[in-house]
């Protein structure tokens, strides 16, 4: 029973369910956005039928979770350069969106970053109510799972928690939840908080966000009490 509960209740499984439901819930939104872009109709239809359309939508979700507006940015990215005779225009747009999200400056953000436990882009925009309910349920379960892992790690004096100190308050607590979720999502068993290797681009991006908050927590602990507090990379609501 324990093994079965771990199999269906771990962060990786819940995240996969969340992302699958979210992709279905937002499919019409992204299709409408593509059709609103300055693209010839045949090219727009080619984008929508491409195998790269799904990954492109995932990048649009990441763009939005980072605080930018896909409805404003995608048309601009389409118009910036001609697609020429691209065999797969969706793959080209997927690359453009990914590069924009990786390189965009914080000053361009229209809203706060919104990730569940710092890892999973949070659902936003219009969608069917049953989809919204299903997503909210899984988001709550992911947060509960991260908290449970932290409680277990504290009880066992797990070495991966040591760098964040003993006080589970505010940013330190947020960093603990993120590290717990990251380890559970990617099956990390190393005493190092983020393991020793990130073989995929998605895992590298997850590790970078989690590491950034952990570094800021460490810097806060070393800052004199009279110094101004440093801003957090991940906002409270994203957890």
XYZ file of C-alpha atoms in Angstrom:
239
model
C 0.000 0.000 0.000
C 2.846 2.364 0.819
C 4.575 1.672 -2.498
C 1.334 2.194 -4.404
C 0.673 5.462 -2.598
C 4.207 6.632 -3.420
C 3.762 5.666 -7.051
C 0.554 7.675 -7.565
C 1.087 10.420 -5.011
C 4.643 11.548 -5.663
C 5.399 14.998 -7.042
C 6.451 13.707 -10.461
C 3.133 11.911 -10.983
C 1.053 14.846 -9.759
C 3.052 17.267 -11.920
C 2.552 15.079 -15.000
C -1.204 14.957 -14.370
C -1.323 18.723 -13.817
C 0.573 19.510 -17.013
C -1.539 17.072 -19.073
C -4.794 18.623 -17.832
C -3.443 22.148 -18.294
C -2.364 21.425 -21.877
C -5.894 20.262 -22.706
C -7.524 23.150 -20.823
C -5.526 25.791 -22.703
C -5.400 24.242 -26.172
C -8.137 26.514 -27.565
C -6.486 29.570 -26.049
C -3.142 28.914 -27.735
C -4.777 27.970 -31.027
C -6.682 31.277 -31.028
C -3.457 33.122 -30.220
C -1.643 31.516 -33.164
C -4.512 32.456 -35.515
C -4.354 36.054 -34.260
C -0.672 36.368 -35.170
C 0.509 37.948 -38.453
C 0.738 34.597 -40.215
C -0.766 33.476 -43.528
C -3.638 31.109 -42.829
C -1.872 28.055 -44.341
C 1.155 28.700 -42.127
C -1.023 29.103 -39.028
C -2.708 25.780 -39.781
C 0.719 24.214 -40.289
C 1.751 25.443 -36.835
C -1.380 24.014 -35.219
C -0.951 20.592 -36.834
C 2.771 20.295 -36.085
C 4.229 17.950 -33.467
C 6.091 21.029 -32.191
C 2.849 22.838 -31.305
C 2.609 21.075 -27.917
C 6.162 21.984 -26.861
C 5.547 25.538 -28.098
C 2.469 25.760 -25.865
C 4.546 24.519 -22.930
C 6.988 27.373 -23.560
C 4.100 29.847 -23.703
C 2.976 28.581 -20.282
C 6.512 29.054 -18.973
C 6.622 32.565 -20.470
C 3.408 33.440 -18.660
C 4.574 31.860 -15.392
C 7.686 34.053 -15.599
C 5.486 37.146 -15.615
C 5.184 37.979 -19.335
C 2.087 38.139 -21.543
C 1.963 35.581 -24.380
C -0.883 37.443 -26.127
C 1.428 40.411 -26.545
C 4.773 38.694 -26.997
C 3.994 35.894 -29.479
C 2.666 38.203 -32.237
C 5.734 40.371 -31.744
C 8.044 37.355 -32.016
C 6.226 36.222 -35.163
C 6.542 39.650 -36.770
C 10.181 40.143 -35.745
C 11.611 37.912 -38.475
C 10.163 36.099 -41.441
C 9.648 32.382 -41.116
C 10.903 32.112 -44.690
C 10.498 28.613 -46.033
C 10.756 26.915 -42.644
C 9.783 23.275 -42.953
C 8.272 23.390 -39.445
C 7.267 26.949 -38.457
C 5.995 25.692 -35.076
C 9.499 24.462 -34.216
C 10.923 27.869 -35.171
C 8.366 29.673 -33.005
C 8.976 27.252 -30.157
C 12.656 28.222 -30.279
C 11.870 31.950 -30.388
C 9.552 31.740 -27.380
C 12.112 29.710 -25.396
C 14.911 32.175 -26.171
C 12.701 35.143 -25.243
C 11.728 33.578 -21.914
C 15.333 32.725 -21.084
C 16.665 36.183 -21.979
C 13.808 38.555 -21.077
C 14.646 41.228 -18.533
C 12.736 41.393 -15.220
C 11.702 44.969 -16.041
C 9.551 43.616 -18.887
C 7.370 41.559 -16.558
C 3.713 42.505 -16.265
C 3.082 40.371 -13.178
C 4.817 38.229 -10.544
C 6.276 34.855 -11.389
C 3.781 32.075 -10.727
C 5.077 28.544 -10.229
C 3.746 25.768 -8.014
C 6.557 24.983 -5.553
C 8.859 26.902 -7.868
C 8.647 24.219 -10.565
C 5.314 23.905 -12.369
C 3.829 26.850 -14.315
C 0.576 27.747 -12.579
C -2.687 27.594 -14.531
C -4.094 30.931 -15.647
C -6.479 32.313 -18.215
C -9.995 31.147 -19.114
C -10.819 27.438 -19.022
C -13.664 25.058 -18.273
C -14.668 24.958 -14.607
C -14.126 21.196 -14.284
C -10.580 21.630 -15.625
C -9.949 24.433 -13.133
C -11.162 22.272 -10.238
C -8.993 19.325 -11.323
C -5.947 21.588 -11.586
C -6.547 23.215 -8.196
C -6.863 19.795 -6.565
C -3.541 18.626 -7.964
C -1.826 21.909 -7.108
C -2.932 21.503 -3.482
C -1.687 17.895 -3.454
C 1.708 18.966 -4.851
C 2.104 21.551 -2.085
C 1.031 19.010 0.538
C 3.490 16.490 -0.870
C 6.377 18.987 -0.661
C 5.476 19.863 2.932
C 5.300 16.168 3.867
C 8.753 15.534 2.400
C 10.183 18.456 4.366
C 8.636 17.190 7.618
C 10.081 13.732 6.977
C 13.504 15.190 6.146
C 13.515 17.305 9.317
C 12.619 14.282 11.421
C 15.453 12.300 9.820
C 17.965 15.216 9.888
C 18.447 14.833 6.140
C 21.761 16.388 5.026
C 20.206 18.162 2.039
C 18.372 20.518 4.403
C 21.480 21.646 6.261
C 22.449 24.499 3.954
C 19.106 26.254 4.536
C 19.507 26.464 8.300
C 17.253 25.284 11.094
C 14.529 27.950 10.966
C 11.713 27.018 8.534
C 10.430 30.588 8.189
C 9.391 32.611 5.137
C 12.053 32.393 2.381
C 13.836 29.475 4.064
C 10.564 27.533 4.203
C 9.863 28.352 0.559
C 13.327 27.116 -0.413
C 12.767 23.897 1.533
C 9.484 23.217 -0.243
C 11.093 23.896 -3.619
C 14.020 21.605 -2.918
C 11.689 18.877 -1.644
C 9.493 19.139 -4.735
C 12.526 19.154 -7.034
C 14.017 16.061 -5.404
C 10.706 14.199 -5.581
C 10.035 15.224 -9.185
C 13.455 14.102 -10.400
C 13.965 11.189 -7.970
C 17.038 12.714 -6.327
C 18.500 10.547 -3.554
C 21.910 12.248 -3.228
C 22.727 14.157 -0.015
C 23.373 17.151 -2.278
C 20.154 19.263 -2.346
C 19.838 19.212 -6.156
C 21.823 16.082 -6.874
C 24.906 16.077 -9.064
C 23.514 16.085 -12.605
C 20.686 17.651 -14.618
C 20.573 15.753 -17.920
C 17.554 17.466 -19.498
C 16.800 21.105 -20.319
C 13.627 21.019 -18.202
C 15.512 19.686 -15.186
C 18.247 22.281 -15.656
C 15.618 25.065 -15.658
C 14.002 23.621 -12.512
C 17.382 23.358 -10.782
C 18.260 26.946 -11.700
C 15.066 28.358 -10.121
C 15.441 26.277 -6.957
C 19.145 27.112 -6.652
C 18.488 30.840 -7.094
C 16.117 30.958 -4.120
C 18.449 28.849 -1.966
C 21.311 31.253 -2.731
C 19.187 34.244 -1.762
C 18.219 32.547 1.513
C 21.898 31.910 2.235
C 22.752 35.541 1.462
C 19.966 36.753 3.760
C 21.354 34.669 6.617
C 24.760 36.297 6.114
C 23.390 39.863 5.822
C 23.573 42.038 8.965
C 20.180 42.754 10.536
C 20.511 46.452 9.709
C 20.897 45.829 5.979
C 17.935 46.163 3.648
C 16.323 42.787 2.843
C 17.098 41.302 -0.550
C 14.178 40.719 -2.938
C 13.053 37.152 -3.492
C 13.167 35.587 -6.951
C 10.036 33.511 -6.246
C 6.981 35.176 -4.745
C 5.000 33.690 -1.877
C 1.788 33.072 -3.901
C 3.737 30.877 -6.335
C 4.134 28.301 -3.577
